[in-house]
mmCIF file of C-alpha atoms in Angstrom:
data_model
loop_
_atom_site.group_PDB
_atom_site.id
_atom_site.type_symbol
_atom_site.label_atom_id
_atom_site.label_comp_id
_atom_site.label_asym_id
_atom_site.label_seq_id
_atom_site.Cartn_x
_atom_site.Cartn_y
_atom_site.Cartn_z
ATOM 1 C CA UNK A 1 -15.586 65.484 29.951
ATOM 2 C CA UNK A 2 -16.004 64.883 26.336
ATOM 3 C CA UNK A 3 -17.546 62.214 25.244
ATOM 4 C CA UNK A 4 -15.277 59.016 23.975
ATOM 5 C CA UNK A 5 -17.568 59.032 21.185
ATOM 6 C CA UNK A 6 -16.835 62.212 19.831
ATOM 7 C CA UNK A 7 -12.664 61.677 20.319
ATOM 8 C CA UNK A 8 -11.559 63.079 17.035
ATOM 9 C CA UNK A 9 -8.535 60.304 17.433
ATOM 10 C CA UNK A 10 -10.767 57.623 16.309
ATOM 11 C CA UNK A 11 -11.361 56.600 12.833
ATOM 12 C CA UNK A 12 -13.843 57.902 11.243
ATOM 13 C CA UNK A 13 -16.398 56.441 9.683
ATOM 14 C CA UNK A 14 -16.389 53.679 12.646
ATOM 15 C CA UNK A 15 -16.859 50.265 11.498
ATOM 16 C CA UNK A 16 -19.659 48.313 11.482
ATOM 17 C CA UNK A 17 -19.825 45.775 14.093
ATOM 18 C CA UNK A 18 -22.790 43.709 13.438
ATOM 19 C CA UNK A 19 -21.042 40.641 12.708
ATOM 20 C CA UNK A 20 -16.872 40.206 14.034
ATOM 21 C CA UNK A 21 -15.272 36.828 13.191
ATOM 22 C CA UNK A 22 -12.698 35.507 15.370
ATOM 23 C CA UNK A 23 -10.315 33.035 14.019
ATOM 24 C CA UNK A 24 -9.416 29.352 15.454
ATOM 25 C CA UNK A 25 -7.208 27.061 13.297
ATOM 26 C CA UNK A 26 -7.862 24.149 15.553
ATOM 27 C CA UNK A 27 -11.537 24.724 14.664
ATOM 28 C CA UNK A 28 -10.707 25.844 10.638
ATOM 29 C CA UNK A 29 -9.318 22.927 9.847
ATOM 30 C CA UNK A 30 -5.657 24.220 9.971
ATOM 31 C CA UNK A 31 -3.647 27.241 9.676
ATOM 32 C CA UNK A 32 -3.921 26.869 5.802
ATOM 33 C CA UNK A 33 -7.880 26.928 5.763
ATOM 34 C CA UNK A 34 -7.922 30.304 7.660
ATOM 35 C CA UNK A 35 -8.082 32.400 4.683
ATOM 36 C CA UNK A 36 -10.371 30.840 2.807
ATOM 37 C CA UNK A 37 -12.768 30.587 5.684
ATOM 38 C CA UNK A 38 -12.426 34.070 6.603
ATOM 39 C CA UNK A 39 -12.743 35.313 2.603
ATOM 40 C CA UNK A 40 -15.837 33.232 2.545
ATOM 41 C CA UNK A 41 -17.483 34.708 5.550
ATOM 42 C CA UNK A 42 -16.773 38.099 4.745
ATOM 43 C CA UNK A 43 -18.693 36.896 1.306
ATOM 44 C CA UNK A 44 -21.795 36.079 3.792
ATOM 45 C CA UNK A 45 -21.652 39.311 5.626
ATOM 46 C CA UNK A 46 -18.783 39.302 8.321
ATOM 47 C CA UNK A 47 -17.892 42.791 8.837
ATOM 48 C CA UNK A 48 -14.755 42.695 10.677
ATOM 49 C CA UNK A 49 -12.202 39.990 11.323
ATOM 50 C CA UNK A 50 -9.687 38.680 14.278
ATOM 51 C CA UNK A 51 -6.536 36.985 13.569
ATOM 52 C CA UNK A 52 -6.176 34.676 16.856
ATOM 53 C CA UNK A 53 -3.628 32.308 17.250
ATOM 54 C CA UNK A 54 -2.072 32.147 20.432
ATOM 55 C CA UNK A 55 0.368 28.983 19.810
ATOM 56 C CA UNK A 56 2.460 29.989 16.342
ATOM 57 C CA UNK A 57 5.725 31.588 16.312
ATOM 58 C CA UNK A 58 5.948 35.412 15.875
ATOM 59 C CA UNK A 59 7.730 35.235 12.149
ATOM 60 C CA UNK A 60 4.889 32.868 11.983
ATOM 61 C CA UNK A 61 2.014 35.140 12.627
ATOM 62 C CA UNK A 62 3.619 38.027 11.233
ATOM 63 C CA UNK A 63 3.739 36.102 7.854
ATOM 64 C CA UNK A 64 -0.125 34.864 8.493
ATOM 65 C CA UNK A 65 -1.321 38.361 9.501
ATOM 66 C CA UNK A 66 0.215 40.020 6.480
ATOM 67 C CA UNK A 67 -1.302 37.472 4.239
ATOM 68 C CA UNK A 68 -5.436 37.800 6.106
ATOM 69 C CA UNK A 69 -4.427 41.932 5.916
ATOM 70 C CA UNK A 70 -3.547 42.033 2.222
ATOM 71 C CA UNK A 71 -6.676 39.883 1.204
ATOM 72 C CA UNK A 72 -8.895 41.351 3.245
ATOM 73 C CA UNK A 73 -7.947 45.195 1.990
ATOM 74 C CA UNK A 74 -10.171 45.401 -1.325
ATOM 75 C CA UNK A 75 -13.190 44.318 1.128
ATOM 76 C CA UNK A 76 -12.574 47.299 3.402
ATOM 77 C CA UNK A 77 -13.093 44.730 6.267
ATOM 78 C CA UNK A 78 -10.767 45.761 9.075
ATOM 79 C CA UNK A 79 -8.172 42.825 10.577
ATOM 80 C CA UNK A 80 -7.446 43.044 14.261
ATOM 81 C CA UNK A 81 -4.813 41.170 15.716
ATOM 82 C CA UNK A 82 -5.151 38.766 19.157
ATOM 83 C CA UNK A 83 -2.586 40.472 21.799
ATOM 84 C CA UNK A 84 0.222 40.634 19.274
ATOM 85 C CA UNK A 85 0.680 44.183 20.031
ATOM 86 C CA UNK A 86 4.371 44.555 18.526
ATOM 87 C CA UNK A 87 3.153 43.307 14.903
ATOM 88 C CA UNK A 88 0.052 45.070 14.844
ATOM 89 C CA UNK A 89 2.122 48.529 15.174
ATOM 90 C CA UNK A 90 4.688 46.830 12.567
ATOM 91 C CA UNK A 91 1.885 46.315 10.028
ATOM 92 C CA UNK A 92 0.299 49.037 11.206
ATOM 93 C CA UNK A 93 -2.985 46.809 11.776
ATOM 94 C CA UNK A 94 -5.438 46.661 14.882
ATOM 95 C CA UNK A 95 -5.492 45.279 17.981
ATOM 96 C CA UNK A 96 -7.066 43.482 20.452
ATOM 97 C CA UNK A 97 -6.342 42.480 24.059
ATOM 98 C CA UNK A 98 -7.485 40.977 27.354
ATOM 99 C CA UNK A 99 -7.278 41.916 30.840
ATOM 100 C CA UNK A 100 -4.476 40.151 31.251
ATOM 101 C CA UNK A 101 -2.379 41.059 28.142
ATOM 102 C CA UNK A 102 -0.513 44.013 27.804
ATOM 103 C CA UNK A 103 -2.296 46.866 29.951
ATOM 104 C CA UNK A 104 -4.381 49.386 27.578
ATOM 105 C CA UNK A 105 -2.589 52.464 28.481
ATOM 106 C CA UNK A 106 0.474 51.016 27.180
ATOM 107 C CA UNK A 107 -1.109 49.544 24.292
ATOM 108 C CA UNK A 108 -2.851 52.776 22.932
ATOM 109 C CA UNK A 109 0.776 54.450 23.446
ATOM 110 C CA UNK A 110 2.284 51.861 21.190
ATOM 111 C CA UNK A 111 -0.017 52.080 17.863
ATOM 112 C CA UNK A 112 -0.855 55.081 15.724
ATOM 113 C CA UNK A 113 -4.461 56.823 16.091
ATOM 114 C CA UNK A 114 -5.029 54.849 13.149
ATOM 115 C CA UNK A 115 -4.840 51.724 14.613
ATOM 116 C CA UNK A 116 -7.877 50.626 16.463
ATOM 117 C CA UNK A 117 -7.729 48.289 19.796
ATOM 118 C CA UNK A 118 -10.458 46.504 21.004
ATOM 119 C CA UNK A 119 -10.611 45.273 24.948
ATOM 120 C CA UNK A 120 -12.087 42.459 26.774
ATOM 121 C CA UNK A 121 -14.580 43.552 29.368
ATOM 122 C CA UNK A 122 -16.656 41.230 31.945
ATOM 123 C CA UNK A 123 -17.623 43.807 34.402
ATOM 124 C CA UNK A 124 -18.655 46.995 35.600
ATOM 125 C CA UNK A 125 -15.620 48.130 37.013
ATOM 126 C CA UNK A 126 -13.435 47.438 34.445
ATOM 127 C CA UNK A 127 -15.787 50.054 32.427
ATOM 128 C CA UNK A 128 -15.826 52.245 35.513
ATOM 129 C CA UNK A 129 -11.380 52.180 35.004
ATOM 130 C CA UNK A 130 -12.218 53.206 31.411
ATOM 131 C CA UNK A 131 -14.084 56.361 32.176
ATOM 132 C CA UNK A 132 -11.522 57.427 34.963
ATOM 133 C CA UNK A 133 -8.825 56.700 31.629
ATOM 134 C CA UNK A 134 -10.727 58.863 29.288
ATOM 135 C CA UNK A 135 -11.075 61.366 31.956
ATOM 136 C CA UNK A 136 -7.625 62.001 31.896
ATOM 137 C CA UNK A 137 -7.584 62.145 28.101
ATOM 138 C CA UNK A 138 -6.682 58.740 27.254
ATOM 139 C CA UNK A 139 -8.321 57.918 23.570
ATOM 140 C CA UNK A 140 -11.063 55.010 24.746
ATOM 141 C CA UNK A 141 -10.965 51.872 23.009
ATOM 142 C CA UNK A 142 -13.095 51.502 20.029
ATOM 143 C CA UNK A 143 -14.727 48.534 20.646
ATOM 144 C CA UNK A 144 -15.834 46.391 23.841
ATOM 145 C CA UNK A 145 -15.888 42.639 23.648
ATOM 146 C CA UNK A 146 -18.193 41.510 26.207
ATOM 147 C CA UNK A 147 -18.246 38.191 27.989
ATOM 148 C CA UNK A 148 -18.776 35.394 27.675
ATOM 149 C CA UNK A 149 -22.164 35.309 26.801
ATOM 150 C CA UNK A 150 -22.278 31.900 27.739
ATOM 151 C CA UNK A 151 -18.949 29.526 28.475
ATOM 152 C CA UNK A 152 -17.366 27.617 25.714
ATOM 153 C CA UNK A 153 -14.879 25.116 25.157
ATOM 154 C CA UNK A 154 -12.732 27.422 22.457
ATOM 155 C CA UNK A 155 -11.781 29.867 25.652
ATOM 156 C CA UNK A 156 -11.305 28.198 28.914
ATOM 157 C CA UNK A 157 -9.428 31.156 30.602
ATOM 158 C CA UNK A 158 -12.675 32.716 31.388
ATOM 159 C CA UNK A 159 -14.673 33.059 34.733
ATOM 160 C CA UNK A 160 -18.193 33.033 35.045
ATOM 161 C CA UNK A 161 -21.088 33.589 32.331
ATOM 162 C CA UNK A 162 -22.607 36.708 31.589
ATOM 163 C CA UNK A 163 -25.798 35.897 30.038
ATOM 164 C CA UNK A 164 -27.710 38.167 27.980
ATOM 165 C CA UNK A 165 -30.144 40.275 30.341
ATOM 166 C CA UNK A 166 -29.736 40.437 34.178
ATOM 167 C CA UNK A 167 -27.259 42.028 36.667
ATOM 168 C CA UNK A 168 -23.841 42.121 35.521
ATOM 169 C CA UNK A 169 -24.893 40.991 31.968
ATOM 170 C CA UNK A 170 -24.005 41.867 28.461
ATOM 171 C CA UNK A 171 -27.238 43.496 28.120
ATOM 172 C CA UNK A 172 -25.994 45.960 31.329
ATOM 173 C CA UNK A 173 -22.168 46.259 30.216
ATOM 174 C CA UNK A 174 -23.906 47.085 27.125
ATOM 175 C CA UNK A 175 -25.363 49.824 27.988
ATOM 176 C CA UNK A 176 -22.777 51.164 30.481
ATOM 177 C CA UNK A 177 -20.220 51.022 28.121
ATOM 178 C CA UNK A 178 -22.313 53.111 25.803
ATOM 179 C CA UNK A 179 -22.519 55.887 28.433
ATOM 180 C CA UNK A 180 -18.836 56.526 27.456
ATOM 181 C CA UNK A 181 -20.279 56.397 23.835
ATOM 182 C CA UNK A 182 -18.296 53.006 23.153
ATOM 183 C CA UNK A 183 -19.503 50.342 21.074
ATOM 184 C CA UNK A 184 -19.874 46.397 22.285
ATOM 185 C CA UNK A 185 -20.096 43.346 20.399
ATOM 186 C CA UNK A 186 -21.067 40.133 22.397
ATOM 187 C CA UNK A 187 -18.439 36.954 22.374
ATOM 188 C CA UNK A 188 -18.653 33.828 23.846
ATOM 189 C CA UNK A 189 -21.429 31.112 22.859
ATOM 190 C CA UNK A 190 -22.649 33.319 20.057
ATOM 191 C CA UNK A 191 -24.873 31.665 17.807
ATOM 192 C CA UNK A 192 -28.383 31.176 15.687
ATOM 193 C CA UNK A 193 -29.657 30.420 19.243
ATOM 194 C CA UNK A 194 -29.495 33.909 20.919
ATOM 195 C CA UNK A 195 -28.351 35.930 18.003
ATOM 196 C CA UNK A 196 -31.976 37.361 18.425
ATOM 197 C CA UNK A 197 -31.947 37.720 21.894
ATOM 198 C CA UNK A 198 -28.194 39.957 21.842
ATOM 199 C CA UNK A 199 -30.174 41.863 19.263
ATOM 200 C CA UNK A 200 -32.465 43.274 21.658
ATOM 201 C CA UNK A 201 -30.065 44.281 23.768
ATOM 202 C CA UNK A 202 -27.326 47.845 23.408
ATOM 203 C CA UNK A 203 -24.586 45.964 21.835
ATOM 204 C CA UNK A 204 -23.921 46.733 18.167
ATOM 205 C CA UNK A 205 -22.784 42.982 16.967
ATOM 206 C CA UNK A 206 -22.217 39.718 17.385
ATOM 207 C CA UNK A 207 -18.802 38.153 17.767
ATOM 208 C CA UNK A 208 -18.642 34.681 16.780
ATOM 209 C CA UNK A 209 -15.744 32.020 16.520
ATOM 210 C CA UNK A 210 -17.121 28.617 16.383
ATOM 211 C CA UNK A 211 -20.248 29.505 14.649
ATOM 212 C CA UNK A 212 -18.411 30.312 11.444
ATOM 213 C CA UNK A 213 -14.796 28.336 11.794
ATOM 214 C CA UNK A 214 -16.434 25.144 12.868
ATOM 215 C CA UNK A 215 -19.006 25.044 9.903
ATOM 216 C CA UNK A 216 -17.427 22.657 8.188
ATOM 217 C CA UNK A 217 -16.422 24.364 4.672
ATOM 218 C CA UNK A 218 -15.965 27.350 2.887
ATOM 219 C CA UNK A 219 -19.857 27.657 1.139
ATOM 220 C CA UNK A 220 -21.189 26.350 4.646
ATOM 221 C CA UNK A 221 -18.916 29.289 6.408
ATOM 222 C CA UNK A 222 -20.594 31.442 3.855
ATOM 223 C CA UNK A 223 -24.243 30.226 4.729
ATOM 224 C CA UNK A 224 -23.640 30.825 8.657
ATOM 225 C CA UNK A 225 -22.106 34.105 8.626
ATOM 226 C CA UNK A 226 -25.856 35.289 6.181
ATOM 227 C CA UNK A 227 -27.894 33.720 8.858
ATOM 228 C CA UNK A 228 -26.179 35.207 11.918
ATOM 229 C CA UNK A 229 -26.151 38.433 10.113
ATOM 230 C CA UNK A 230 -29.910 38.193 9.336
ATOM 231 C CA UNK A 231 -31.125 37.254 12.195
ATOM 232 C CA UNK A 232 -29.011 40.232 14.077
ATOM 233 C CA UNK A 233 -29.781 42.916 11.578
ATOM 234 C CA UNK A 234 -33.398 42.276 11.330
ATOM 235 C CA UNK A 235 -34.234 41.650 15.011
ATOM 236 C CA UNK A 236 -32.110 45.028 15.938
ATOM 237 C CA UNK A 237 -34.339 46.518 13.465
ATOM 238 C CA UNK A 238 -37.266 45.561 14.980
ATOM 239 C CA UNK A 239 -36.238 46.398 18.233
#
Protein backbone atom coordinates (compact mmCIF):
# COMPACT_ATOMS: atom_id res chain seq x y z
CA UNK A 1 0.00 0.00 0.00
CA UNK A 2 1.52 3.32 -0.49
CA UNK A 3 1.69 5.47 1.97
CA UNK A 4 -1.14 8.47 2.16
CA UNK A 5 1.73 10.57 2.79
CA UNK A 6 3.46 10.13 -0.26
CA UNK A 7 -0.08 10.45 -2.55
CA UNK A 8 1.25 12.62 -5.29
CA UNK A 9 -2.61 14.06 -5.35
CA UNK A 10 -1.93 16.17 -2.43
CA UNK A 11 -0.57 19.58 -2.47
CA UNK A 12 2.62 19.97 -2.19
CA UNK A 13 4.37 21.77 0.00
CA UNK A 14 1.64 20.71 2.79
CA UNK A 15 0.65 23.41 5.01
CA UNK A 16 1.66 24.14 8.18
CA UNK A 17 -0.68 23.24 10.83
CA UNK A 18 0.67 24.55 13.98
CA UNK A 19 -1.93 26.96 14.62
CA UNK A 20 -5.78 26.52 12.53
CA UNK A 21 -8.40 29.18 13.43
CA UNK A 22 -11.91 28.31 13.29
CA UNK A 23 -14.40 31.00 12.89
CA UNK A 24 -17.63 31.81 15.20
CA UNK A 25 -19.55 35.07 14.54
CA UNK A 26 -21.58 34.61 17.65
CA UNK A 27 -18.21 34.66 19.45
CA UNK A 28 -16.51 37.57 16.84
CA UNK A 29 -18.75 39.92 17.60
CA UNK A 30 -20.79 39.54 14.31
CA UNK A 31 -20.53 38.43 10.86
CA UNK A 32 -18.88 41.87 10.03
CA UNK A 33 -15.93 41.44 12.64
CA UNK A 34 -14.91 38.07 11.04
CA UNK A 35 -12.41 39.47 8.79
CA UNK A 36 -10.77 41.62 10.76
CA UNK A 37 -10.37 39.06 13.47
CA UNK A 38 -9.16 36.50 11.22
CA UNK A 39 -6.56 39.20 9.31
CA UNK A 40 -5.38 40.00 12.75
CA UNK A 41 -4.67 36.50 13.85
CA UNK A 42 -3.04 35.49 10.86
CA UNK A 43 -0.81 38.82 11.83
CA UNK A 44 -0.03 36.80 15.27
CA UNK A 45 0.81 33.58 13.62
CA UNK A 46 -2.44 31.62 12.57
CA UNK A 47 -1.45 29.46 9.81
CA UNK A 48 -4.58 28.29 8.36
CA UNK A 49 -8.17 29.44 8.66
CA UNK A 50 -11.96 27.90 8.80
CA UNK A 51 -14.87 29.73 7.57
CA UNK A 52 -17.76 28.20 9.93
CA UNK A 53 -21.05 29.38 9.92
CA UNK A 54 -23.63 26.94 10.02
CA UNK A 55 -26.84 29.39 10.28
CA UNK A 56 -26.36 32.03 7.08
CA UNK A 57 -27.89 31.58 3.81
CA UNK A 58 -25.82 29.97 0.98
CA UNK A 59 -25.64 33.41 -1.31
CA UNK A 60 -24.75 34.48 2.12
CA UNK A 61 -21.71 32.43 2.75
CA UNK A 62 -20.76 32.28 -0.70
CA UNK A 63 -20.44 36.15 -0.60
CA UNK A 64 -18.54 35.83 3.03
CA UNK A 65 -16.23 33.02 1.83
CA UNK A 66 -15.19 34.88 -1.28
CA UNK A 67 -14.48 37.94 0.71
CA UNK A 68 -12.07 35.74 3.87
CA UNK A 69 -10.53 33.85 0.38
CA UNK A 70 -9.55 37.02 -1.47
CA UNK A 71 -7.98 38.66 1.73
CA UNK A 72 -6.44 35.92 2.91
CA UNK A 73 -4.55 35.08 -0.69
CA UNK A 74 -1.40 37.53 -0.41
CA UNK A 75 -0.81 35.69 3.14
CA UNK A 76 -0.64 32.28 1.48
CA UNK A 77 -2.84 31.14 4.46
CA UNK A 78 -5.19 28.48 3.12
CA UNK A 79 -9.29 29.03 3.82
CA UNK A 80 -11.27 25.88 4.38
CA UNK A 81 -14.81 25.92 4.33
CA UNK A 82 -17.30 24.23 7.27
CA UNK A 83 -19.39 21.38 5.26
CA UNK A 84 -20.29 23.74 2.45
CA UNK A 85 -19.06 21.30 0.03
CA UNK A 86 -20.92 22.78 -3.19
CA UNK A 87 -19.16 26.36 -2.72
CA UNK A 88 -15.92 25.15 -1.82
CA UNK A 89 -15.73 23.29 -5.41
CA UNK A 90 -17.41 26.67 -6.85
CA UNK A 91 -14.56 28.78 -5.44
CA UNK A 92 -12.45 26.18 -5.81
CA UNK A 93 -11.47 26.50 -1.93
CA UNK A 94 -11.07 23.69 0.82
CA UNK A 95 -13.08 21.78 2.78
CA UNK A 96 -13.94 20.46 5.84
CA UNK A 97 -16.53 18.01 7.19
CA UNK A 98 -17.89 15.89 10.02
CA UNK A 99 -19.02 12.47 10.39
CA UNK A 100 -22.19 13.35 9.81
CA UNK A 101 -21.92 15.74 6.79
CA UNK A 102 -21.57 14.68 3.46
CA UNK A 103 -19.65 11.18 3.46
CA UNK A 104 -15.78 11.64 2.41
CA UNK A 105 -15.83 9.47 -0.55
CA UNK A 106 -18.29 11.66 -2.07
CA UNK A 107 -16.69 14.70 -0.96
CA UNK A 108 -13.12 13.97 -2.38
CA UNK A 109 -15.10 13.06 -5.77
CA UNK A 110 -16.63 16.48 -5.79
CA UNK A 111 -13.42 18.93 -5.46
CA UNK A 112 -10.29 19.08 -7.59
CA UNK A 113 -6.88 17.46 -6.21
CA UNK A 114 -6.27 20.92 -5.46
CA UNK A 115 -8.70 21.34 -3.04
CA UNK A 116 -7.84 20.01 0.33
CA UNK A 117 -10.61 18.43 2.87
CA UNK A 118 -10.08 18.04 6.29
CA UNK A 119 -12.29 15.33 8.48
CA UNK A 120 -13.49 15.10 11.94
CA UNK A 121 -12.18 12.06 13.73
CA UNK A 122 -12.99 10.87 17.51
CA UNK A 123 -11.95 7.34 17.24
CA UNK A 124 -10.01 4.54 16.20
CA UNK A 125 -12.22 3.09 13.86
CA UNK A 126 -13.10 5.86 12.02
CA UNK A 127 -9.13 5.94 11.21
CA UNK A 128 -9.24 2.19 10.77
CA UNK A 129 -12.31 3.14 7.66
CA UNK A 130 -9.63 5.55 6.38
CA UNK A 131 -6.91 3.05 5.78
CA UNK A 132 -9.40 0.42 4.25
CA UNK A 133 -10.34 3.91 1.84
CA UNK A 134 -6.80 4.55 0.93
CA UNK A 135 -6.35 0.95 0.36
CA UNK A 136 -8.51 1.05 -2.40
CA UNK A 137 -6.85 4.19 -3.76
CA UNK A 138 -8.97 6.78 -2.37
CA UNK A 139 -6.64 10.14 -1.92
CA UNK A 140 -6.69 10.37 2.24
CA UNK A 141 -7.69 13.49 3.70
CA UNK A 142 -5.07 15.97 4.42
CA UNK A 143 -5.72 16.82 7.69
CA UNK A 144 -7.40 15.11 10.89
CA UNK A 145 -9.28 17.23 13.36
CA UNK A 146 -9.28 15.40 16.50
CA UNK A 147 -11.77 15.62 19.32
CA UNK A 148 -12.74 17.29 21.43
CA UNK A 149 -9.93 17.71 23.48
CA UNK A 150 -12.06 18.68 26.13
CA UNK A 151 -16.08 19.66 25.71
CA UNK A 152 -17.08 23.17 25.03
CA UNK A 153 -20.00 25.22 24.84
CA UNK A 154 -19.20 26.53 20.98
CA UNK A 155 -19.95 22.66 19.75
CA UNK A 156 -22.57 20.82 21.60
CA UNK A 157 -23.08 18.06 18.92
CA UNK A 158 -20.21 16.22 20.32
CA UNK A 159 -19.98 12.99 22.52
CA UNK A 160 -17.55 12.36 25.00
CA UNK A 161 -13.98 14.05 25.70
CA UNK A 162 -10.89 12.88 24.40
CA UNK A 163 -8.33 14.26 26.59
CA UNK A 164 -4.85 14.61 25.69
CA UNK A 165 -2.95 11.24 26.69
CA UNK A 166 -4.78 7.96 27.55
CA UNK A 167 -6.81 5.29 25.64
CA UNK A 168 -8.77 6.59 22.90
CA UNK A 169 -7.10 10.07 23.21
CA UNK A 170 -5.79 12.67 20.90
CA UNK A 171 -2.41 11.76 21.87
CA UNK A 172 -3.37 7.89 20.44
CA UNK A 173 -5.54 9.10 17.31
CA UNK A 174 -2.52 11.09 16.92
CA UNK A 175 -0.36 8.77 16.36
CA UNK A 176 -2.59 6.24 14.54
CA UNK A 177 -3.54 8.59 12.15
CA UNK A 178 0.09 9.23 11.41
CA UNK A 179 0.60 5.54 10.56
CA UNK A 180 -1.34 6.43 7.34
CA UNK A 181 1.19 9.40 7.22
CA UNK A 182 -1.78 11.97 7.92
CA UNK A 183 -1.44 14.99 9.83
CA UNK A 184 -3.78 15.98 13.10
CA UNK A 185 -4.45 19.15 14.67
CA UNK A 186 -6.30 19.03 18.11
CA UNK A 187 -9.91 21.00 18.45
CA UNK A 188 -12.04 21.36 21.15
CA UNK A 189 -11.04 23.31 24.51
CA UNK A 190 -7.78 24.40 22.95
CA UNK A 191 -6.08 26.92 24.82
CA UNK A 192 -2.87 28.58 26.82
CA UNK A 193 -3.85 25.83 29.33
CA UNK A 194 -2.82 22.61 27.44
CA UNK A 195 -1.34 24.14 24.38
CA UNK A 196 1.90 22.64 26.00
CA UNK A 197 0.60 19.52 26.87
CA UNK A 198 -0.94 18.81 22.84
CA UNK A 199 2.62 19.78 22.07
CA UNK A 200 4.04 16.77 23.44
CA UNK A 201 1.92 14.72 21.84
CA UNK A 202 1.97 13.46 17.51
CA UNK A 203 -0.37 16.07 16.41
CA UNK A 204 1.11 18.85 14.27
CA UNK A 205 -1.22 21.95 15.61
CA UNK A 206 -3.55 23.36 17.53
CA UNK A 207 -7.05 24.23 16.40
CA UNK A 208 -8.60 26.89 18.29
CA UNK A 209 -12.03 28.82 18.03
CA UNK A 210 -12.77 30.56 21.17
CA UNK A 211 -9.28 31.22 22.12
CA UNK A 212 -8.83 33.71 19.31
CA UNK A 213 -12.68 34.85 18.31
CA UNK A 214 -13.64 35.43 21.88
CA UNK A 215 -10.55 37.70 22.72
CA UNK A 216 -12.25 40.57 22.69
CA UNK A 217 -10.58 42.77 19.74
CA UNK A 218 -8.57 42.77 16.87
CA UNK A 219 -4.82 43.66 18.71
CA UNK A 220 -6.03 41.23 21.61
CA UNK A 221 -6.87 38.45 18.70
CA UNK A 222 -3.41 39.30 17.57
CA UNK A 223 -1.76 38.80 21.11
CA UNK A 224 -3.55 35.23 21.58
CA UNK A 225 -2.91 33.71 18.36
CA UNK A 226 1.51 34.75 19.30
CA UNK A 227 1.03 33.08 22.58
CA UNK A 228 -0.74 29.90 21.43
CA UNK A 229 1.73 29.75 18.68
CA UNK A 230 4.68 30.12 21.11
CA UNK A 231 3.86 28.06 23.48
CA UNK A 232 3.10 25.14 20.69
CA UNK A 233 6.16 25.77 18.61
CA UNK A 234 8.57 25.92 21.39
CA UNK A 235 7.28 23.04 23.56
CA UNK A 236 7.14 20.72 20.18
CA UNK A 237 10.61 21.79 19.89
CA UNK A 238 11.60 20.69 22.99
CA UNK A 239 9.92 17.62 22.79
Amino acid sequence: MTPASADTRRPSPAPDWSLYLVTDPDLGGGRDAVRPLVSAAVSGGVSVVQLRDKHLDPAGFTARAAELAAALRPTGVPLFLNDRVDIAAELGLHLHIGQDDMDYVGARATLPDTSMIGLSVDRHEQIDELQRLVGLGVRPPDVLGLGPVHLTDTKTNTGRALGVTGPGSVSELAAHALTLGIPSVAIGGVGTGNATALAHTPVAGLCVVSAIMAAGSTSAATTAARQLLSLFTTSKEAS
